[in-house]
Coordinates of C-alpha atoms and ligand atoms in Angstrom, one line a residue:
G1083 CA 36.2 72.0 82.5
P1084 CA 36.0 68.9 84.8
G1085 CA 35.9 66.3 81.9
A1086 CA 39.3 66.6 80.5
P1087 CA 41.7 65.6 83.3
G1088 CA 39.3 62.8 84.5
A1089 CA 39.3 61.2 81.0
G1090 CA 43.0 61.3 81.0
L1091 CA 43.4 59.5 84.3
G1092 CA 40.4 57.2 84.5
G1093 CA 40.2 55.8 81.0
G1094 CA 36.6 54.7 79.9
R1095 CA 35.1 53.9 83.4
K1096 CA 32.8 56.6 84.4
G1097 CA 32.7 56.4 88.3
A1098 CA 36.4 55.8 88.6
G1099 CA 36.9 58.7 86.1
A1100 CA 35.0 61.1 88.4
A1101 CA 36.9 60.1 91.5
A1102 CA 40.2 60.4 89.6
F1103 CA 39.1 63.7 88.3
R1104 CA 38.6 65.0 91.9
L1105 CA 42.0 63.5 92.9
S1106 CA 43.8 65.1 90.0
E1107 CA 42.2 68.4 90.7
K1108 CA 43.6 68.2 94.3
F1109 CA 47.0 67.2 92.8
A1110 CA 47.0 70.2 90.5
L1111 CA 46.0 72.5 93.3
L1112 CA 48.8 71.1 95.4
L1113 CA 51.3 71.7 92.5
V1114 CA 50.2 75.3 92.2
F1115 CA 50.5 75.7 96.0
S1116 CA 54.0 74.2 96.2
A1117 CA 55.1 76.3 93.2
F1118 CA 53.8 79.4 95.0
A1119 CA 55.6 78.3 98.2
T1120 CA 58.9 77.9 96.3
L1121 CA 58.5 81.3 94.9
C1122 CA 57.9 82.8 98.3
F1123 CA 61.0 81.1 99.6
G1124 CA 62.9 82.4 96.6
A1125 CA 61.7 85.8 97.4
I1126 CA 62.7 85.6 101.0
F1127 CA 66.2 84.3 100.3
F1128 CA 67.2 85.8 97.0
L1129 CA 65.6 89.2 96.6
P1130 CA 68.2 91.8 97.4
D1131 CA 68.1 93.2 100.9
P1132 CA 66.1 96.5 100.6
S1133 CA 68.3 98.2 103.2
K1134 CA 71.3 97.7 100.9
L1135 CA 69.4 98.9 97.9
L1136 CA 68.6 102.1 99.6
S1137 CA 72.1 102.7 100.8
G1138 CA 73.4 101.9 97.4
V1139 CA 76.0 99.4 98.5
L1140 CA 74.6 96.4 96.6
F1141 CA 77.4 96.3 94.1
H1142 CA 80.2 97.3 96.4
A1143 CA 79.6 95.2 99.4
A1144 CA 82.3 92.6 98.8
P1145 CA 84.9 92.8 101.6
A1146 CA 88.6 93.6 100.7
R1147 CA 89.4 89.9 101.2
A1148 CA 86.5 88.3 99.3
P1149 CA 88.0 86.4 96.3
P1150 CA 86.6 87.4 92.9
A1151 CA 83.9 85.2 91.5
D1152 CA 85.0 82.0 89.9
P1153 CA 83.3 81.5 86.6
R1154 CA 84.7 78.0 86.0
P1155 CA 82.6 74.9 86.1
G1156 CA 84.0 72.2 88.4
P1157 CA 84.3 72.0 92.1
G1158 CA 83.2 75.6 92.7
A1159 CA 80.5 75.4 90.1
R1160 CA 77.6 74.5 92.4
A1161 CA 78.0 77.7 94.3
Q1162 CA 78.2 79.7 91.0
D1163 CA 75.2 78.2 89.2
P1164 CA 72.2 80.3 90.4
L1165 CA 69.7 77.4 90.1
A1166 CA 71.9 75.1 92.1
R1167 CA 72.4 77.8 94.7
I1168 CA 68.6 78.4 94.9
R1169 CA 68.0 74.7 95.3
E1170 CA 70.8 74.4 97.9
N1171 CA 69.5 77.4 100.0
H1172 CA 65.9 76.2 99.7
E1173 CA 66.8 72.8 101.0
R1174 CA 68.8 74.4 103.8
A1175 CA 65.9 76.7 104.8
L1176 CA 63.6 73.7 104.9
R1177 CA 66.1 71.7 107.0
E1178 CA 66.5 74.6 109.5
A1179 CA 62.7 75.1 109.7
K1180 CA 62.3 71.4 110.3
D1181 CA 64.9 71.4 113.1
T1182 CA 63.1 74.2 114.8
L1183 CA 59.7 72.6 114.4
Q1184 CA 60.9 69.4 115.9
K1185 CA 61.8 71.1 119.1
P1186 CA 59.0 71.2 121.7
P1187 CA 57.6 74.7 122.1
E1188 CA 59.0 75.0 125.7
E1189 CA 62.5 74.3 124.4
I1190 CA 62.2 77.0 121.6
Q1191 CA 60.9 79.4 124.3
R1192 CA 63.8 78.5 126.6
D1193 CA 66.3 79.1 123.8
I1194 CA 64.9 82.5 123.0
L1195 CA 64.9 83.5 126.7
R1196 CA 68.4 82.2 127.2
D1197 CA 69.7 84.2 124.2
K1198 CA 67.9 87.3 125.4
A1199 CA 69.3 86.9 128.9
E1200 CA 72.8 86.5 127.6
V1201 CA 72.6 89.6 125.4
A1202 CA 71.1 91.6 128.3
R1203 CA 73.9 90.5 130.7
D1204 CA 76.5 91.5 128.1
Q1205 CA 74.8 94.8 127.5
Q1206 CA 74.9 95.6 131.3
R1207 CA 78.6 95.0 131.4
E1208 CA 79.4 97.1 128.3
P1209 CA 80.9 100.4 129.2
E1210 CA 79.3 103.6 128.0
P1211 CA 81.3 105.1 125.1
E1212 CA 81.9 108.4 127.0
H1213 CA 83.1 106.7 130.2
G1214 CA 86.4 108.1 131.4
L1215 CA 89.6 106.1 131.1
P1216 CA 91.9 105.2 134.0
A1217 CA 95.1 107.1 134.3
L1218 CA 98.0 105.2 132.7
D1219 CA 101.7 105.7 132.7
F1220 CA 102.7 106.1 129.1
A1221 CA 105.8 104.0 128.4
P1222 CA 108.0 105.7 125.9
P1223 CA 108.1 103.7 122.6
V1224 CA 111.1 101.6 121.8
G1225 CA 113.0 102.0 118.6
V1226 CA 111.4 105.0 117.0
E1227 CA 114.4 107.2 116.6
N1228 CA 114.6 108.0 112.9
R1229 CA 118.3 107.6 112.2
E1230 CA 119.6 107.8 108.6
P1231 CA 120.8 104.4 107.4
A1232 CA 124.6 104.3 107.4
D1233 CA 124.9 103.3 103.8
P1234 CA 124.2 106.5 101.7
A1235 CA 122.8 104.4 98.8
V1236 CA 120.3 102.9 101.1
A1237 CA 119.5 106.3 102.7
E1238 CA 118.8 107.7 99.2
K1239 CA 116.3 104.9 98.5
R1240 CA 114.6 105.4 101.8
A1241 CA 114.3 109.2 101.2
K1242 CA 112.6 108.3 97.9
I1243 CA 110.0 106.2 99.7
A1244 CA 109.4 109.1 102.1
E1245 CA 108.8 111.3 99.1
M1246 CA 106.3 108.8 97.8
M1247 CA 104.4 109.0 101.1
K1248 CA 104.4 112.8 100.8
H1249 CA 103.0 112.6 97.3
A1250 CA 100.2 110.3 98.3
W1251 CA 99.4 112.3 101.4
D1252 CA 99.6 115.8 99.8
N1253 CA 97.2 114.7 97.1
Y1254 CA 94.8 113.1 99.5
K1255 CA 94.9 116.4 101.5
L1256 CA 94.3 118.5 98.4
Y1257 CA 91.5 116.6 96.8
A1258 CA 89.9 114.3 99.4
W1259 CA 90.7 115.7 102.9
G1260 CA 88.4 114.2 105.5
L1261 CA 86.9 111.6 103.1
N1262 CA 87.9 108.0 103.2
E1263 CA 90.2 107.6 100.2
L1264 CA 91.4 109.6 97.2
K1265 CA 90.5 109.1 93.6
P1266 CA 93.8 110.1 92.1
I1267 CA 92.7 110.4 88.5
S1268 CA 89.4 112.2 88.9
R1269 CA 90.8 114.0 91.9
G1270 CA 88.1 113.6 94.4
G1271 CA 87.0 111.5 97.4
H1272 CA 86.4 107.8 97.3
S1273 CA 84.1 106.2 99.8
S1274 CA 83.7 102.6 100.5
S1275 CA 80.7 100.9 102.2
L1276 CA 83.1 99.0 104.4
F1277 CA 83.3 102.1 106.7
G1278 CA 79.6 103.0 106.6
N1279 CA 79.6 106.8 107.3
I1280 CA 82.8 106.8 109.3
K1281 CA 85.1 109.2 107.5
G1282 CA 88.8 109.8 107.3
A1283 CA 90.1 106.2 106.7
T1284 CA 93.2 107.5 105.0
I1285 CA 94.0 109.9 107.9
V1286 CA 93.7 107.2 110.6
D1287 CA 95.5 104.6 108.4
A1288 CA 98.4 106.9 107.6
L1289 CA 99.0 108.3 111.1
D1290 CA 101.8 105.9 112.2
T1291 CA 103.5 105.9 108.8
L1292 CA 103.7 109.7 109.1
F1293 CA 105.1 109.4 112.6
I1294 CA 107.8 106.9 111.7
M1295 CA 108.8 108.8 108.6
G1296 CA 109.3 111.9 110.7
M1297 CA 106.5 113.9 108.9
K1298 CA 105.7 115.9 112.0
D1299 CA 103.5 118.6 110.5
E1300 CA 101.4 116.1 108.7
F1301 CA 101.0 114.0 111.9
Q1302 CA 99.8 117.1 113.7
E1303 CA 97.3 118.0 111.1
A1304 CA 96.0 114.5 111.1
K1305 CA 95.7 114.6 114.9
L1306 CA 93.8 117.9 114.8
W1307 CA 91.3 116.4 112.2
I1308 CA 90.7 113.4 114.5
E1309 CA 90.1 115.6 117.5
K1310 CA 87.6 117.7 115.7
N1311 CA 86.0 115.4 113.2
L1312 CA 86.4 111.7 113.8
D1313 CA 82.9 110.6 114.7
F1314 CA 81.6 107.1 115.3
N1315 CA 77.9 108.0 116.0
V1316 CA 76.9 107.0 112.5
N1317 CA 73.7 105.5 111.4
A1318 CA 75.1 103.0 108.9
E1319 CA 76.4 99.5 108.6
I1320 CA 80.2 99.0 108.8
S1321 CA 82.4 96.0 108.4
V1322 CA 83.5 95.1 111.9
F1323 CA 86.8 93.6 110.6
E1324 CA 87.8 96.6 108.4
V1325 CA 86.9 99.1 111.0
N1326 CA 88.8 97.2 113.6
I1327 CA 92.1 96.7 111.6
R1328 CA 92.2 100.2 110.1
F1329 CA 90.5 102.5 112.7
V1330 CA 91.0 100.7 116.0
G1331 CA 94.5 99.5 114.9
G1332 CA 95.5 102.9 113.5
L1333 CA 94.4 104.8 116.7
L1334 CA 96.1 102.3 119.0
S1335 CA 99.3 102.5 117.0
A1336 CA 99.2 106.3 117.0
Y1337 CA 98.7 106.2 120.8
Y1338 CA 101.6 103.9 121.5
L1339 CA 104.0 105.9 119.3
S1340 CA 103.0 109.4 120.4
G1341 CA 101.4 109.0 123.9
E1342 CA 98.7 111.4 122.8
E1343 CA 95.6 110.7 125.0
I1344 CA 93.2 111.5 122.2
F1345 CA 94.1 108.4 120.3
R1346 CA 93.6 106.1 123.3
K1347 CA 90.2 107.7 124.0
K1348 CA 89.0 107.4 120.4
A1349 CA 90.3 103.8 120.1
V1350 CA 88.4 102.7 123.3
E1351 CA 85.3 104.7 122.3
L1352 CA 85.3 102.9 118.9
G1353 CA 86.0 99.5 120.6
V1354 CA 82.9 100.0 122.8
K1355 CA 80.8 100.7 119.7
L1356 CA 81.9 97.4 118.2
L1357 CA 80.9 95.3 121.1
P1358 CA 77.2 94.7 120.0
A1359 CA 78.6 92.7 117.1
F1360 CA 79.2 90.0 119.6
H1361 CA 75.5 89.7 120.5
T1362 CA 75.0 86.3 118.9
P1363 CA 74.1 83.0 120.4
S1364 CA 77.7 81.7 120.1
G1365 CA 79.5 85.0 120.7
I1366 CA 81.1 84.7 117.2
P1367 CA 80.6 88.3 116.0
W1368 CA 78.6 89.4 113.1
A1369 CA 80.5 90.7 110.0
L1370 CA 78.4 93.8 109.6
L1371 CA 77.1 96.1 112.3
N1372 CA 74.9 99.2 112.4
M1373 CA 76.9 101.5 114.7
K1374 CA 73.8 103.4 115.8
S1375 CA 71.3 100.6 116.4
G1376 CA 73.9 98.0 117.3
I1377 CA 72.1 95.5 115.0
G1378 CA 74.4 93.1 113.3
R1379 CA 74.2 90.6 110.4
N1380 CA 76.4 88.6 108.1
W1381 CA 77.4 89.1 104.5
P1382 CA 74.4 87.8 102.4
W1383 CA 76.8 85.8 100.2
A1384 CA 78.6 83.9 103.1
S1385 CA 77.8 80.2 103.3
G1386 CA 74.4 79.7 105.1
G1387 CA 74.6 83.0 107.1
S1388 CA 78.1 82.3 108.4
S1389 CA 80.6 84.7 109.8
I1390 CA 84.1 84.7 108.1
L1391 CA 87.2 83.2 109.7
A1392 CA 89.5 86.0 108.6
E1393 CA 87.1 88.6 110.0
F1394 CA 86.2 87.3 113.4
G1395 CA 89.7 85.9 113.8
T1396 CA 91.3 89.2 113.2
L1397 CA 90.1 91.1 116.3
H1398 CA 92.3 89.5 118.9
L1399 CA 95.4 91.8 118.9
E1400 CA 93.4 95.0 119.0
F1401 CA 90.9 93.8 121.6
M1402 CA 93.6 92.6 123.9
H1403 CA 95.1 96.1 123.8
L1404 CA 91.7 97.7 124.3
S1405 CA 91.4 95.9 127.6
H1406 CA 94.9 96.8 128.5
L1407 CA 94.3 100.5 127.8
S1408 CA 90.8 100.8 129.2
G1409 CA 91.3 98.5 132.2
N1410 CA 88.1 96.8 131.2
P1411 CA 88.5 93.0 130.6
I1412 CA 85.4 92.8 128.4
F1413 CA 87.3 93.2 125.1
A1414 CA 89.7 90.4 126.0
E1415 CA 86.8 88.2 127.1
K1416 CA 85.0 88.6 123.8
V1417 CA 88.0 87.5 121.7
M1418 CA 89.0 84.7 124.1
N1419 CA 85.5 83.3 123.8
I1420 CA 86.0 83.1 120.0
R1421 CA 89.0 80.8 120.8
T1422 CA 86.8 78.7 123.1
V1423 CA 84.2 78.2 120.4
L1424 CA 86.9 77.2 117.9
N1425 CA 88.6 74.8 120.2
K1426 CA 85.4 72.9 120.8
L1427 CA 84.9 72.3 117.1
K1428 CA 86.2 69.3 115.2
K1429 CA 88.4 70.5 112.3
P1430 CA 88.2 68.7 109.0
K1431 CA 91.7 67.2 108.6
G1432 CA 92.9 69.7 111.2
L1433 CA 92.0 72.6 108.9
Y1434 CA 89.9 75.6 109.8
P1435 CA 87.0 76.2 107.3
N1436 CA 86.5 79.9 106.3
Y1437 CA 82.8 79.9 107.4
L1438 CA 81.3 79.6 110.9
N1439 CA 77.7 80.1 111.7
P1440 CA 77.3 82.4 114.7
S1441 CA 73.9 81.1 115.6
S1442 CA 74.6 77.3 115.7
G1443 CA 78.4 77.7 116.4
Q1444 CA 79.0 75.1 113.6
W1445 CA 81.2 75.3 110.5
G1446 CA 79.6 76.4 107.2
Q1447 CA 81.0 75.3 103.9
H1448 CA 84.3 73.4 104.2
H1449 CA 86.5 75.8 102.2
V1450 CA 89.9 76.6 103.5
S1451 CA 92.2 79.4 102.5
V1452 CA 95.4 81.1 103.6
G1453 CA 94.3 83.9 101.3
G1454 CA 91.0 85.8 101.2
L1455 CA 88.5 84.8 104.0
G1456 CA 91.1 82.9 106.0
D1457 CA 94.5 84.6 106.0
S1458 CA 94.8 86.9 109.0
F1459 CA 93.2 84.4 111.3
Y1460 CA 96.4 82.4 111.1
E1461 CA 98.5 85.6 111.3
Y1462 CA 96.8 86.6 114.5
L1463 CA 97.3 83.3 116.2
L1464 CA 101.1 83.6 115.8
K1465 CA 101.1 87.3 116.7
A1466 CA 98.8 86.7 119.8
W1467 CA 101.6 84.4 121.1
L1468 CA 104.3 86.9 120.3
M1469 CA 102.4 89.9 121.6
S1470 CA 101.8 88.1 124.9
D1471 CA 105.5 88.0 125.5
E1472 CA 105.3 84.4 124.4
T1473 CA 103.0 83.5 127.3
D1474 CA 99.8 82.7 125.3
L1475 CA 100.7 79.1 124.7
E1476 CA 97.2 78.2 123.5
A1477 CA 97.6 80.6 120.6
K1478 CA 101.1 79.1 119.8
R1479 CA 99.7 75.6 119.8
M1480 CA 96.8 76.5 117.6
Y1481 CA 99.1 78.3 115.2
F1482 CA 101.6 75.4 114.8
D1483 CA 98.8 72.8 114.5
A1484 CA 97.1 74.9 111.8
V1485 CA 100.4 75.4 109.9
Q1486 CA 101.1 71.7 110.0
A1487 CA 97.7 70.9 108.5
I1488 CA 98.2 73.6 105.9
E1489 CA 101.6 72.2 104.9
T1490 CA 100.1 68.7 104.5
H1491 CA 96.9 69.6 102.6
L1492 CA 97.5 73.0 100.9
I1493 CA 101.1 73.6 100.1
R1494 CA 102.4 72.1 96.8
K1495 CA 105.4 72.5 94.5
S1496 CA 104.9 73.2 90.8
S1497 CA 106.8 71.2 88.1
G1498 CA 108.9 74.4 87.6
G1499 CA 109.9 74.2 91.3
L1500 CA 107.7 77.0 92.7
T1501 CA 106.2 76.4 96.1
Y1502 CA 102.6 77.7 96.4
I1503 CA 99.6 77.6 98.7
A1504 CA 96.5 76.3 97.0
E1505 CA 92.9 76.7 98.1
W1506 CA 90.9 73.7 99.6
K1507 CA 87.3 73.3 98.5
G1508 CA 85.9 70.5 100.6
G1509 CA 88.8 68.2 99.9
L1510 CA 89.5 69.3 96.3
L1511 CA 92.4 71.5 95.6
E1512 CA 92.2 74.6 93.5
H1513 CA 95.7 75.4 92.3
K1514 CA 95.4 79.1 92.7
M1515 CA 97.2 81.5 95.0
G1516 CA 96.0 85.0 95.8
H1517 CA 98.1 88.1 96.2
L1518 CA 96.7 88.2 99.7
T1519 CA 98.2 84.7 100.4
C1520 CA 101.7 86.1 99.8
F1521 CA 101.7 87.6 103.3
A1522 CA 102.2 84.0 104.5
G1523 CA 105.9 84.0 103.5
G1524 CA 106.6 86.6 106.2
M1525 CA 104.4 84.8 108.7
F1526 CA 106.2 81.4 108.3
A1527 CA 109.5 83.1 108.7
L1528 CA 108.4 85.1 111.7
G1529 CA 107.0 81.9 113.2
A1530 CA 110.4 80.1 113.0
R1531 CA 111.2 81.7 116.3
G1532 CA 108.6 79.5 118.1
A1533 CA 109.2 76.3 116.2
P1534 CA 111.1 73.3 117.7
E1535 CA 114.8 73.8 116.9
A1536 CA 114.7 71.1 114.2
L1537 CA 112.0 73.0 112.3
A1538 CA 113.1 76.6 112.7
Q1539 CA 115.2 76.5 109.5
H1540 CA 112.5 74.7 107.7
Y1541 CA 110.0 77.5 108.4
L1542 CA 112.5 80.2 107.4
E1543 CA 113.1 78.3 104.1
L1544 CA 109.3 77.9 103.5
G1545 CA 109.0 81.7 104.0
A1546 CA 111.8 82.2 101.4
E1547 CA 110.2 79.9 98.9
I1548 CA 106.8 81.7 99.2
A1549 CA 108.7 85.0 98.8
R1550 CA 110.3 83.7 95.6
T1551 CA 107.0 82.4 94.2
C1552 CA 105.3 85.8 94.9
H1553 CA 108.3 87.6 93.3
E1554 CA 107.8 85.4 90.2
S1555 CA 104.2 86.5 90.1
Y1556 CA 105.4 90.1 89.8
N1557 CA 108.2 89.3 87.4
R1558 CA 106.0 87.5 84.9
T1559 CA 103.8 90.5 84.3
F1560 CA 104.5 93.5 82.0
M1561 CA 104.1 96.1 84.8
K1562 CA 106.3 94.1 87.3
L1563 CA 103.5 94.3 89.8
G1564 CA 101.6 91.2 90.8
P1565 CA 98.1 90.2 89.9
E1566 CA 95.3 89.6 92.4
A1567 CA 95.5 85.9 91.9
F1568 CA 97.8 83.5 89.9
R1569 CA 97.5 79.9 88.9
F1570 CA 99.4 76.7 88.7
D1571 CA 97.3 74.8 86.3
G1572 CA 96.5 74.6 82.6
G1573 CA 100.2 74.8 81.7
V1574 CA 100.9 78.1 83.5
E1575 CA 102.9 78.9 86.7
A1576 CA 102.5 82.0 88.8
I1577 CA 100.4 83.8 86.1
A1578 CA 96.8 85.1 86.2
T1579 CA 94.8 83.5 83.5
R1580 CA 91.4 85.1 84.1
Q1581 CA 90.7 88.7 83.3
N1582 CA 89.1 89.3 86.7
E1583 CA 92.3 88.3 88.5
K1584 CA 94.7 90.5 86.6
Y1585 CA 94.3 93.7 88.6
Y1586 CA 96.7 95.2 91.2
I1587 CA 95.2 97.5 93.8
L1588 CA 98.4 98.8 95.6
R1589 CA 98.3 95.8 97.9
P1590 CA 101.2 95.3 100.4
E1591 CA 101.4 91.5 101.0
V1592 CA 104.4 90.7 98.8
I1593 CA 106.4 93.7 100.1
E1594 CA 105.4 92.7 103.6
T1595 CA 106.9 89.3 103.1
Y1596 CA 110.1 90.9 101.7
M1597 CA 110.3 93.1 104.9
Y1598 CA 110.2 90.1 107.2
M1599 CA 112.6 88.1 105.0
W1600 CA 115.0 91.0 104.9
R1601 CA 114.9 91.5 108.7
L1602 CA 115.3 87.8 109.4
T1603 CA 117.9 86.9 106.8
H1604 CA 119.5 90.1 105.5
N1605 CA 119.8 88.4 102.1
P1606 CA 120.3 91.5 99.7
K1607 CA 117.9 90.0 97.2
Y1608 CA 114.9 91.2 99.3
R1609 CA 116.1 94.8 99.1
K1610 CA 116.6 94.3 95.3
W1611 CA 113.1 92.9 94.9
A1612 CA 111.6 95.7 97.1
W1613 CA 113.4 98.3 94.9
E1614 CA 112.0 96.7 91.7
A1615 CA 108.5 97.2 93.3
V1616 CA 109.3 100.9 94.0
E1617 CA 110.3 101.4 90.4
A1618 CA 107.2 99.7 89.1
L1619 CA 105.0 101.7 91.4
E1620 CA 106.7 104.9 90.2
S1621 CA 106.4 104.0 86.5
H1622 CA 102.9 102.6 86.4
C1623 CA 100.9 103.7 89.5
R1624 CA 102.1 107.2 90.2
V1625 CA 100.0 109.9 88.6
T1626 CA 99.9 113.7 89.2
G1627 CA 97.0 113.2 91.6
G1628 CA 98.5 110.4 93.8
Y1629 CA 98.8 106.7 93.2
S1630 CA 96.3 104.5 91.4
G1631 CA 95.7 100.8 91.2
L1632 CA 95.8 99.1 87.8
R1633 CA 93.2 97.0 86.1
D1634 CA 95.5 94.7 84.2
V1635 CA 99.2 94.2 85.0
Y1636 CA 99.9 92.2 81.8
L1637 CA 99.1 95.1 79.5
A1638 CA 101.7 97.5 78.1
H1639 CA 99.6 100.6 78.9
E1640 CA 98.1 101.6 82.2
N1641 CA 94.4 101.2 82.8
Y1642 CA 93.9 102.9 86.1
D1643 CA 91.2 101.9 88.7
D1644 CA 91.3 105.4 90.1
V1645 CA 91.6 104.5 93.8
Q1646 CA 94.4 105.2 96.2
Q1647 CA 93.7 102.6 98.8
S1648 CA 94.3 103.7 102.4
F1649 CA 96.4 100.6 103.0
F1650 CA 98.9 101.9 100.5
L1651 CA 99.9 104.5 103.1
A1652 CA 99.4 102.3 106.1
E1653 CA 101.2 99.2 104.8
T1654 CA 102.9 99.3 101.4
L1655 CA 104.9 102.4 101.9
K1656 CA 105.6 101.6 105.6
Y1657 CA 107.0 98.2 104.8
L1658 CA 109.1 99.6 101.9
Y1659 CA 110.5 102.3 104.3
L1660 CA 111.4 99.6 106.8
I1661 CA 113.2 97.5 104.3
F1662 CA 115.5 100.4 103.6
S1663 CA 116.0 101.3 107.3
D1664 CA 118.3 99.8 109.9
D1665 CA 116.9 97.1 112.1
D1666 CA 116.8 99.3 115.2
L1667 CA 113.8 101.2 113.7
L1668 CA 110.8 99.3 115.2
P1669 CA 112.6 96.1 116.3
L1670 CA 110.5 93.0 115.8
E1671 CA 111.1 91.9 119.4
H1672 CA 109.2 94.9 120.7
W1673 CA 106.5 95.6 118.1
I1674 CA 103.8 93.5 116.5
F1675 CA 102.3 94.7 113.2
N1676 CA 98.6 94.2 113.0
T1677 CA 97.2 93.0 109.7
E1678 CA 97.0 96.6 108.5
A1679 CA 100.7 97.2 109.6
H1680 CA 99.7 99.2 112.6
L1681 CA 102.0 98.9 115.6
L1682 CA 101.2 97.2 118.8
P1683 CA 103.8 96.8 121.5
V1684 CA 104.5 93.4 123.1
L1685 CA 102.5 93.3 126.4
R1686 CA 105.3 92.4 128.8
A1687 CA 104.3 89.5 131.0
D1688 CA 105.1 91.4 134.3
K1689 CA 103.1 94.5 133.2
K1690 CA 100.0 92.8 131.9
E1691 CA 96.6 93.6 133.3
V1692 CA 94.8 90.8 131.4
E1693 CA 96.3 87.4 131.9
V1694 CA 96.0 84.9 129.1
K1695 CA 96.5 81.3 130.2
E1696 CA 96.5 77.9 128.4
K1697 CA 93.2 76.1 129.2
Ligands
LIG592 C1 94.5 95.4 104.1 O1 93.4 96.0 104.6 C2 95.0 94.4 105.1 O2 96.3 94.0 104.8 C3 94.2 93.2 105.2 O3 94.7 92.2 106.0 C4 94.0 92.6 103.8 N1 93.6 93.5 102.8 C5 94.2 94.8 102.8 C6 95.5 94.8 101.9 O4 95.5 94.0 100.8

């Protein structure tokens, strides 16, 4: 009733008590209203997206490169604590709403019209997927003759790796043909939401490895499947990054090796289907795209609706080739615009944060990583320069500037003498290195070619040190295969301390670094380490139905994850094969490996259709 709150506020004075009563009533109503408003905000921002619930991807949506959740309190704790996260997001939503409201209505209207006009302009220039392609003289590929290594011991090892490929392929064919990946224990198909309803990831990812290993019949059956079944008209959301590196990359590579038109046609057709991902105010593409509707969005977990550096920064090589093969500059323009946006932004301490908001064109959270969420962005800067026949000087400058900042702020040496690359969380270092980060050894060594003479040796040595650290991460496990992430704190070095970081999913990065180090130094230890990995894969990952990942590499018994990842055939086995081949198979001066180990030839300066110039 009306008496109680008034008595509490107004003491004994009757008139004042009544006024206070009305006031407090208003106050209580206000409280109820704001609680209700908070709940609504909570519902808008934190209830799961119903489209995901329907497609059943809610619990599988993390991209291959997303680091596992960090349960520790400390620097990362704010993001982990659900209440803190709710508060943070709520405040951000209010800030954004306020920003918009502060604009005069004409300005808001102008912004909307400008965005719409830009999108419409883009759409008009986008080719129809079924458009014909210009005739192109196919240049025979360099360095694909499959000669036996001169040393019989090496030849024997190489033959063993080809046999591993056959085992992986035959079982995929037997139990999961046409589906994305194989479940080697349950012997069936495995599908990942990363590819939406696109099918056949293993077939497309394996194409060039089959070709290089001389598995001609298998290559032919893969080609036939692609001709008849590979279909991109799917009404489902895909990861633009994953589809680009595996499908576009795999098809381009197969074309450049075999000259078969079907691969060029399919690659360009898919490239066109990916173009709507760039329909954002800044031109920084969405992470996720519905291939049918052309509607894009970002991962719901990514800082304030941001796109991810390693995702939008890993389109460049493939898109430059799409322009080259289609004669349409639109693909190259899209990725060059990403550069323009990046070059306009101020970088904290010269570092590139992992998150960039495609609407505002501004950085999200200041987290920096050479592993998950950042990695292949740096790789593609270096390779863009190499692939342009060393003419893309802007990419070269961006690469070396970034590496310099990484060396200053992220690279450290442990007390035991192991060099590692830590993660940067807004200025605080997390002394953890991911398996994914291990690719950087090869990248530093490959980059030595472009460094000033005084630094070339330094980069080669840095590559060697990272290779040694990553080898240690393998050597300090029971299975002799490396964990997903390892730490340099709490008294350990190169060891995983958290249960959710102890798994190995047949990843290639450590072997990839051995491959570059072998090619660039010919130090026999890299072949020795690669062979240790082959033996470990054979002892612990090989099963009757193919190859499986492991849930804990520190245990004495195998606990299989029951997935044969498509990158095991695209990358892990290809890099192993190259380590035991002579250098004239796929010489590094002629071929660039995309981040899924697919082969793209250097675009010779005199033959290029799309010119890339320093701004
Ligand atoms: C692959 O898809 C690629 O190597 C990508 O760059 C990272 N993740 C996997 C392998 O670990």
